[in-house]
PDB file of C-alpha atoms in Angstrom:
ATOM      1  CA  UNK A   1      16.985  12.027  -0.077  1.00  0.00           C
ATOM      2  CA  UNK A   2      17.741  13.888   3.191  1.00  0.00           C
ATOM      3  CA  UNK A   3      16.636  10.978   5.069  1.00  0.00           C
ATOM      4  CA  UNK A   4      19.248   8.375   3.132  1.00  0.00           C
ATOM      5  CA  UNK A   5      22.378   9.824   5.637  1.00  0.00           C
ATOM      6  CA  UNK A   6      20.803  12.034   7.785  1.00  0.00           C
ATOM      7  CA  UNK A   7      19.605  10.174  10.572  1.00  0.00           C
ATOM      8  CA  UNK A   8      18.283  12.767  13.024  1.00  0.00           C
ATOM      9  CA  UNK A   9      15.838  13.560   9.785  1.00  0.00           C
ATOM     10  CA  UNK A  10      14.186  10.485   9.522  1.00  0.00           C
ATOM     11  CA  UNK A  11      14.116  10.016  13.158  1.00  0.00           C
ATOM     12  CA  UNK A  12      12.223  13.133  13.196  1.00  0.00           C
ATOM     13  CA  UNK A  13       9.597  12.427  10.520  1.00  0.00           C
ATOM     14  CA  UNK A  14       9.774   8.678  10.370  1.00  0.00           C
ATOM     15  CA  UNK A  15       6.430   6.578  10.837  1.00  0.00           C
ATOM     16  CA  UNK A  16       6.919   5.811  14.814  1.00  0.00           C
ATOM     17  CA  UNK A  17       4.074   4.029  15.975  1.00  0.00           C
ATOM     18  CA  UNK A  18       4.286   5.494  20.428  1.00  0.00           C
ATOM     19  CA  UNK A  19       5.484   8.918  18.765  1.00  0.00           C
ATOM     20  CA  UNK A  20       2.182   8.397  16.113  1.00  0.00           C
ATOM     21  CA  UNK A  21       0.103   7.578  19.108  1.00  0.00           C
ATOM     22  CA  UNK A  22       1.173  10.773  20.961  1.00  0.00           C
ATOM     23  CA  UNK A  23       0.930  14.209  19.713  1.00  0.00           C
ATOM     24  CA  UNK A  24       2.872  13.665  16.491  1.00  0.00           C
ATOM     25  CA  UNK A  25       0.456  12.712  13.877  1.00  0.00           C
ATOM     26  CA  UNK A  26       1.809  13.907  11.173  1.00  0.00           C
ATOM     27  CA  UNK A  27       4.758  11.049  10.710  1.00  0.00           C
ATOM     28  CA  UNK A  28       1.508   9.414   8.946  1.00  0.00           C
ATOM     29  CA  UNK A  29       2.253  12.131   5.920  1.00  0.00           C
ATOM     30  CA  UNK A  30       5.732  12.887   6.144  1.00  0.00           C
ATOM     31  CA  UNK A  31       7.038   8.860   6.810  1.00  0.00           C
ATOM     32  CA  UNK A  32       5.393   8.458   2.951  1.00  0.00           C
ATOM     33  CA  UNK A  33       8.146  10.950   1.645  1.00  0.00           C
ATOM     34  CA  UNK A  34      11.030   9.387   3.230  1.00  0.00           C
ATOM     35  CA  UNK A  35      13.342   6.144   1.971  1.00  0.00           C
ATOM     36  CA  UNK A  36      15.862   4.451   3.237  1.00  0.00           C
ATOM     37  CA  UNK A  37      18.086   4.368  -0.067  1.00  0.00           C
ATOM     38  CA  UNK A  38      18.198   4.433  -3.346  1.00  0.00           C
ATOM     39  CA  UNK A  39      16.861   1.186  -4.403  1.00  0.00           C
ATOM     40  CA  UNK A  40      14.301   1.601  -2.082  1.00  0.00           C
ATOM     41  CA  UNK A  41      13.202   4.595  -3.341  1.00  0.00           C
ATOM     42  CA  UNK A  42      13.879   3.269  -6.969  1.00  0.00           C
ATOM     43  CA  UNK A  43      11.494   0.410  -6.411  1.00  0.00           C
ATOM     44  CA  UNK A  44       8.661   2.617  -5.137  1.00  0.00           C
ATOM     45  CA  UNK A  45       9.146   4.885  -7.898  1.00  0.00           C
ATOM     46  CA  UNK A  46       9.359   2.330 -10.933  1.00  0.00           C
ATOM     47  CA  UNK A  47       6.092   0.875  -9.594  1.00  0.00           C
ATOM     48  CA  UNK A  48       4.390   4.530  -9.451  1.00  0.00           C
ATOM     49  CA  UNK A  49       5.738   5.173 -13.072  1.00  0.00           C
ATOM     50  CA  UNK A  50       4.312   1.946 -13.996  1.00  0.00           C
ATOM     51  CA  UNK A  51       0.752   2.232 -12.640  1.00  0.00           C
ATOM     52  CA  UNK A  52       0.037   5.664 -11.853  1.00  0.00           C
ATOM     53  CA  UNK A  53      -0.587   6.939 -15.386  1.00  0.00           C
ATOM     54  CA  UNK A  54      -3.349   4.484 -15.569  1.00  0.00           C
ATOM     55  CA  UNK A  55      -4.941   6.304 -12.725  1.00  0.00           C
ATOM     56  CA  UNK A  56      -4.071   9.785 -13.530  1.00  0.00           C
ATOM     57  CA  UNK A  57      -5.496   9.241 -17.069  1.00  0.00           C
ATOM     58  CA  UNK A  58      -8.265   7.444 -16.734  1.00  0.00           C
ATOM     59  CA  UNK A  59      -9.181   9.599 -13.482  1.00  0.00           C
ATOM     60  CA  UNK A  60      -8.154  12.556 -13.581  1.00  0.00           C
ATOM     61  CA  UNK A  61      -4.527  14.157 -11.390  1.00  0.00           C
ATOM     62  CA  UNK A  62      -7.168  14.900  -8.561  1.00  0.00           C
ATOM     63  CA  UNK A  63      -8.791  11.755  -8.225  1.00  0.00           C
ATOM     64  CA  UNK A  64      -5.224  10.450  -8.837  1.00  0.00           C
ATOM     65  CA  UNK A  65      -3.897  12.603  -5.644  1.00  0.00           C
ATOM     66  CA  UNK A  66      -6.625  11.752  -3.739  1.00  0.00           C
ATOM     67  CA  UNK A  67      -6.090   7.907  -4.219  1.00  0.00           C
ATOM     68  CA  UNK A  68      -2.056   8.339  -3.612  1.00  0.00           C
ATOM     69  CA  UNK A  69      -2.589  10.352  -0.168  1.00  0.00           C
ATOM     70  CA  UNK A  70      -5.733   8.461   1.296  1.00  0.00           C
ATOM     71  CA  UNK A  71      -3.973   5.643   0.524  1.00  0.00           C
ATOM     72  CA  UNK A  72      -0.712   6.338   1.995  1.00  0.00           C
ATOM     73  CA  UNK A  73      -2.772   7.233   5.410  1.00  0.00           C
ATOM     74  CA  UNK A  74      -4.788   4.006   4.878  1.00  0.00           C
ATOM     75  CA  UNK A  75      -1.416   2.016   4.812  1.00  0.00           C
ATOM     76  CA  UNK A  76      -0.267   3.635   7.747  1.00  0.00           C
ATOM     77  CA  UNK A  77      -3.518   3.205   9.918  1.00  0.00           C
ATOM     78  CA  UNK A  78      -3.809  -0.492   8.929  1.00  0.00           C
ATOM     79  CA  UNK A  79       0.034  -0.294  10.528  1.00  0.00           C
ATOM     80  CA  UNK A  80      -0.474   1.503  13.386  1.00  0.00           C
ATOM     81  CA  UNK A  81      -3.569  -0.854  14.500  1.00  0.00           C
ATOM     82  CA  UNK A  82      -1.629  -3.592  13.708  1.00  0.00           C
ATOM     83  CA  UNK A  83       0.983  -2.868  15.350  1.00  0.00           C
ATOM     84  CA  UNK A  84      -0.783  -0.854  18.310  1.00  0.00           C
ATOM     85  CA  UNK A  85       1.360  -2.155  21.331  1.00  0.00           C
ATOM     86  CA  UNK A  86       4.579  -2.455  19.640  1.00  0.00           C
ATOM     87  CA  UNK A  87       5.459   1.120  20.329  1.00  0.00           C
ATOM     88  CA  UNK A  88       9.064   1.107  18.506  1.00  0.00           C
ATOM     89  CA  UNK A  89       7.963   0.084  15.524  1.00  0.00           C
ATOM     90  CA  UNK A  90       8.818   2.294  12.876  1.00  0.00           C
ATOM     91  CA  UNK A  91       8.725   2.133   9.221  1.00  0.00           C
ATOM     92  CA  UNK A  92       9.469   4.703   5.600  1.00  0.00           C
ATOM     93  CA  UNK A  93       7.846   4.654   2.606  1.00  0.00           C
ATOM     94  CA  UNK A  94       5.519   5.599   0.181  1.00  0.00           C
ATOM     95  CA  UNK A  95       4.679   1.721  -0.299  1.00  0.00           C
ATOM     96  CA  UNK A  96       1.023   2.222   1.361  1.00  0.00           C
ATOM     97  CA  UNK A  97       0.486   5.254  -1.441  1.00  0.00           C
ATOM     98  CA  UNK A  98       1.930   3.066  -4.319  1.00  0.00           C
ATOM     99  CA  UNK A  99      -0.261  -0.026  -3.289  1.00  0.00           C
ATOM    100  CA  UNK A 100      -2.752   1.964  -3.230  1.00  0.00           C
ATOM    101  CA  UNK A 101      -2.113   3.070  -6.713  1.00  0.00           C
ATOM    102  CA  UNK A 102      -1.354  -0.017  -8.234  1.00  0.00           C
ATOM    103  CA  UNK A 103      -4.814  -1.670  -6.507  1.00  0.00           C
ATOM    104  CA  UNK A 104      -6.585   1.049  -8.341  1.00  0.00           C
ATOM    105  CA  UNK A 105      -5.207   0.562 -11.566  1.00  0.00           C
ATOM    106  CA  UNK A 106      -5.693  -3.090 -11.416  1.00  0.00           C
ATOM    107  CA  UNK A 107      -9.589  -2.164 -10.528  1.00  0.00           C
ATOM    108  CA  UNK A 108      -9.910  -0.034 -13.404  1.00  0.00           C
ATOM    109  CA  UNK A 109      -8.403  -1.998 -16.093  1.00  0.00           C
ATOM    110  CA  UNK A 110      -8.620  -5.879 -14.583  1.00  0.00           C
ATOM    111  CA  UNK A 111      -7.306  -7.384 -18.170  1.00  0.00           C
ATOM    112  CA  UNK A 112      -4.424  -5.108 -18.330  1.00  0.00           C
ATOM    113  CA  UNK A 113      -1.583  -7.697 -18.872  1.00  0.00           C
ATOM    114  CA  UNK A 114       1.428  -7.771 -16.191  1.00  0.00           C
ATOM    115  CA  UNK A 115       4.709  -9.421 -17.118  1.00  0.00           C
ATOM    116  CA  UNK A 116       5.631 -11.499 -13.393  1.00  0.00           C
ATOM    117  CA  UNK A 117       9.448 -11.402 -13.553  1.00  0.00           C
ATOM    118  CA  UNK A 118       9.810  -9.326 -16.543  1.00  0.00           C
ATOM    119  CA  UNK A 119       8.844 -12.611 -18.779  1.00  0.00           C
ATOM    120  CA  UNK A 120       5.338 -14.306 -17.645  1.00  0.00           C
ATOM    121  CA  UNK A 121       2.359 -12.460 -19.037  1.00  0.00           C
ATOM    122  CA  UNK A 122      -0.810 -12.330 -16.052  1.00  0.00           C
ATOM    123  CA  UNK A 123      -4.145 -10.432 -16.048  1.00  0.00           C
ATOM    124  CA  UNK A 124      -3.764  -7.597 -13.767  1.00  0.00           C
ATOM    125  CA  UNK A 125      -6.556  -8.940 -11.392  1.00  0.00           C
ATOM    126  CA  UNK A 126      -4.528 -11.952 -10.910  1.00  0.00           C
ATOM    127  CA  UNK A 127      -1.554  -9.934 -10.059  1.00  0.00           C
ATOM    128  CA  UNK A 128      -3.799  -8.113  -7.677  1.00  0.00           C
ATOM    129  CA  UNK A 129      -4.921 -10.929  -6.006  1.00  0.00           C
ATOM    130  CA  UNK A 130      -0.922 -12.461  -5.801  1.00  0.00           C
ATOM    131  CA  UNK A 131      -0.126  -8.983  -4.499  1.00  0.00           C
ATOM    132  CA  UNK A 132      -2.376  -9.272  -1.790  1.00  0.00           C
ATOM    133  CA  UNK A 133      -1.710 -12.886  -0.470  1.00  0.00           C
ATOM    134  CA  UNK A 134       1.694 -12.275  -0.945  1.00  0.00           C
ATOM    135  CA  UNK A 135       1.798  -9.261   1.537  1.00  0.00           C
ATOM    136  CA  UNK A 136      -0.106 -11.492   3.501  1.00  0.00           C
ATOM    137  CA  UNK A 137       2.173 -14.043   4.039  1.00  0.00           C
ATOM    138  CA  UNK A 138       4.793 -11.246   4.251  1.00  0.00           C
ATOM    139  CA  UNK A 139       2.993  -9.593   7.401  1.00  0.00           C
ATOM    140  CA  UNK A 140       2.696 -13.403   8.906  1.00  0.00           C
ATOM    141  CA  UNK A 141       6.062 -14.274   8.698  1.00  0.00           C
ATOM    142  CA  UNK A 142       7.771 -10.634   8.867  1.00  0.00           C
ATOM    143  CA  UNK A 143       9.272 -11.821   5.293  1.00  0.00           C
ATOM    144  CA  UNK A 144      12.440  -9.141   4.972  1.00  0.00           C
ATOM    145  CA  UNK A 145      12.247  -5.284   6.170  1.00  0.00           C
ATOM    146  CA  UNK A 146       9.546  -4.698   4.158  1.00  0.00           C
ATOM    147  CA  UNK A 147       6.227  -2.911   5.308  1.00  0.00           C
ATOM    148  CA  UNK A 148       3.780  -5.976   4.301  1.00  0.00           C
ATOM    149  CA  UNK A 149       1.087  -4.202   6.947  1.00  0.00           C
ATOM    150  CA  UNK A 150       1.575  -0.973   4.776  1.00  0.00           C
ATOM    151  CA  UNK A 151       0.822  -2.526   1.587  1.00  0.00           C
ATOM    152  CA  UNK A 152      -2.126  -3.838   2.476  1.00  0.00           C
ATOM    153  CA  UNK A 153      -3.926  -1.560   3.978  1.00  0.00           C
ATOM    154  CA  UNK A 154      -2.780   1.031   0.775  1.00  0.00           C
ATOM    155  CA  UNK A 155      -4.329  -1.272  -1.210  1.00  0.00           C
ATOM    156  CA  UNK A 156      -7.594  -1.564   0.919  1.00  0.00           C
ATOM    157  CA  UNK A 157      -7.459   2.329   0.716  1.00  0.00           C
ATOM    158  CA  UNK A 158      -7.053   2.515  -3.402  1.00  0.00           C
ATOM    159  CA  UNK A 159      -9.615  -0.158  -3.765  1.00  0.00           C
ATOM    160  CA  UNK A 160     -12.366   1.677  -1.091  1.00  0.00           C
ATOM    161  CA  UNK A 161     -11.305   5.329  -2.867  1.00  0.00           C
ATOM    162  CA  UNK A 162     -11.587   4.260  -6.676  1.00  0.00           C
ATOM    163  CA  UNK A 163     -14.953   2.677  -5.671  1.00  0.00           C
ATOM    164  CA  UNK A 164     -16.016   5.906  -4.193  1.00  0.00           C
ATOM    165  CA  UNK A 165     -14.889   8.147  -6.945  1.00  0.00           C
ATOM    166  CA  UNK A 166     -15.934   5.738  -9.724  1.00  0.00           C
ATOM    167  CA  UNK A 167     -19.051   4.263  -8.764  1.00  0.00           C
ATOM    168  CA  UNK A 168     -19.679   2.909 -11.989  1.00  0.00           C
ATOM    169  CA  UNK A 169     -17.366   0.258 -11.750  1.00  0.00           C
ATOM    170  CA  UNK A 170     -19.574  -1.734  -9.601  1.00  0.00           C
ATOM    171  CA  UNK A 171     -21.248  -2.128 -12.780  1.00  0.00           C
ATOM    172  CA  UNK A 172     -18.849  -2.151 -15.020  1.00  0.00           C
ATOM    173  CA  UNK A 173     -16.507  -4.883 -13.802  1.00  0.00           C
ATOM    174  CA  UNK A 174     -18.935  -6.308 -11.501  1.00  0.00           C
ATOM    175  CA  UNK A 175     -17.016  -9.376 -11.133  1.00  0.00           C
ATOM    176  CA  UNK A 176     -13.566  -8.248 -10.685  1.00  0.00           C
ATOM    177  CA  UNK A 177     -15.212  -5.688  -7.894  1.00  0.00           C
ATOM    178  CA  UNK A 178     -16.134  -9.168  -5.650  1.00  0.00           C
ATOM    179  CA  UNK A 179     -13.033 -10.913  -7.115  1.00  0.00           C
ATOM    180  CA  UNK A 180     -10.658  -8.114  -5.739  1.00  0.00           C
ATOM    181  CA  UNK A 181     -12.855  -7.514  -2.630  1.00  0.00           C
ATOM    182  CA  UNK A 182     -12.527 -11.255  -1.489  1.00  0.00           C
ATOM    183  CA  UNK A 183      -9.187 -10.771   0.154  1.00  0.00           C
ATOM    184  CA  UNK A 184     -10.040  -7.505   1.447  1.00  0.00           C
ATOM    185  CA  UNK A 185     -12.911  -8.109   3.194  1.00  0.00           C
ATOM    186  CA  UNK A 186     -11.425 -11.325   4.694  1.00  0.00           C
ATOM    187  CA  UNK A 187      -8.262  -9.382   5.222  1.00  0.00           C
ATOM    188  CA  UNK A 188     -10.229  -6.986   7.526  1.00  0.00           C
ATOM    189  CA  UNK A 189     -12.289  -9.492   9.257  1.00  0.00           C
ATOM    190  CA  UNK A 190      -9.554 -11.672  10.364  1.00  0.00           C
ATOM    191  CA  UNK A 191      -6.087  -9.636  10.268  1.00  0.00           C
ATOM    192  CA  UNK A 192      -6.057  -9.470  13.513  1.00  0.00           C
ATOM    193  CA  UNK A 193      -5.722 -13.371  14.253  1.00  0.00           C
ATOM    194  CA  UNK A 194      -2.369 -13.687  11.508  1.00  0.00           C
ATOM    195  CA  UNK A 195      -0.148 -12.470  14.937  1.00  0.00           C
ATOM    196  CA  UNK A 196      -1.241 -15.694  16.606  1.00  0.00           C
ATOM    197  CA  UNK A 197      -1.301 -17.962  13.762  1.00  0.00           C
TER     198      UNK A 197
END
């Protein structure tokens, strides 16, 4: 909260990419503790609160902590490659840890049922997959001042970490594994190429 008026704060522990790519690498942890309101903070928050007792339950509170963190510094790798010669960039957020999150839960429990807009009942996978595409388009087009590079690659970090800590789900949900990989993988192979789209 410290960050909301304080600019010299956030300046200071903000996710810079030059300032990332120098000595200071630890605006990769402390950029997922800063907002840059309320609302934005309230939105991050509500989506933890939503998802992240499915994870914390089902996995356990360190399994849980090590999905959040690895996949806030997942989100903020797939960022600073990304974004690699764009030295100013900077970004806030504890969207790549949330994703991150919220990709896990969906891998866990696929069928769990999502309401989009608070009315239309989906199957978490489908969500997952919208999610995805979604920030996909959103890193394309640079859709509002939202960190569309960060989501993804928390969500590539949930999905890799829940696989690793919960093996069994390759045979388990078998399916949904490929079905939520699909983007991923293509995500990874051709990322790159969505600047000169």
């Amino acid at each position: 909260m410290k960050g909301f008026d304080d600019n010299s704060f956030l300046n200071k522990y903000k996710f810079q990419v030059g300032r990332v790519l120098g000595n200071e690498k630890i605006r990769m942890l402390t950029s997922g503790f800063l907002h840059v309101d309320w609302m934005h903070l309230g939105f991050n928050m509500y989506a933890l609160y939503v998802f992240g007792g499915f994870v914390a339950t089902n996995s356990g509170i360190t399994s849980f902590l090590i999905i959040y963190f690895g996949s806030l510094i997942a989100g903020n790798l797939y960022t600073l490659q990304y974004h690699k010669y764009e030295h100013y960039y900077s970004a806030v957020g504890a969207s790549g840890a949330v994703s991150g999150i919220v990709y896990s839960s969906i891998l866990v429990f696929p069928d769990m049922q999502l309401l989009l807009f608070f009315a239309i009942p989906i199957p978490g996978y489908i969500f997952g997959v919208g999610y995805l595409l979604y920030s996909i388009y959103g890193m394309k087009k640079q859709v509002g001042n939202i960190g569309h590079v960060a989501h993804l690659g928390g969500a590539m970090g949930g999905f890799i970490l829940t696989l690793i800590l919960k093996p069994e789900l390759f045979f388990t949900n078998t399916v949904f594994v490929i079905f939520l990989a699909i983007p991923i993988i293509l995500l990874l192979l051709f990322g790159d190429k969505l600047k000169s789209l």
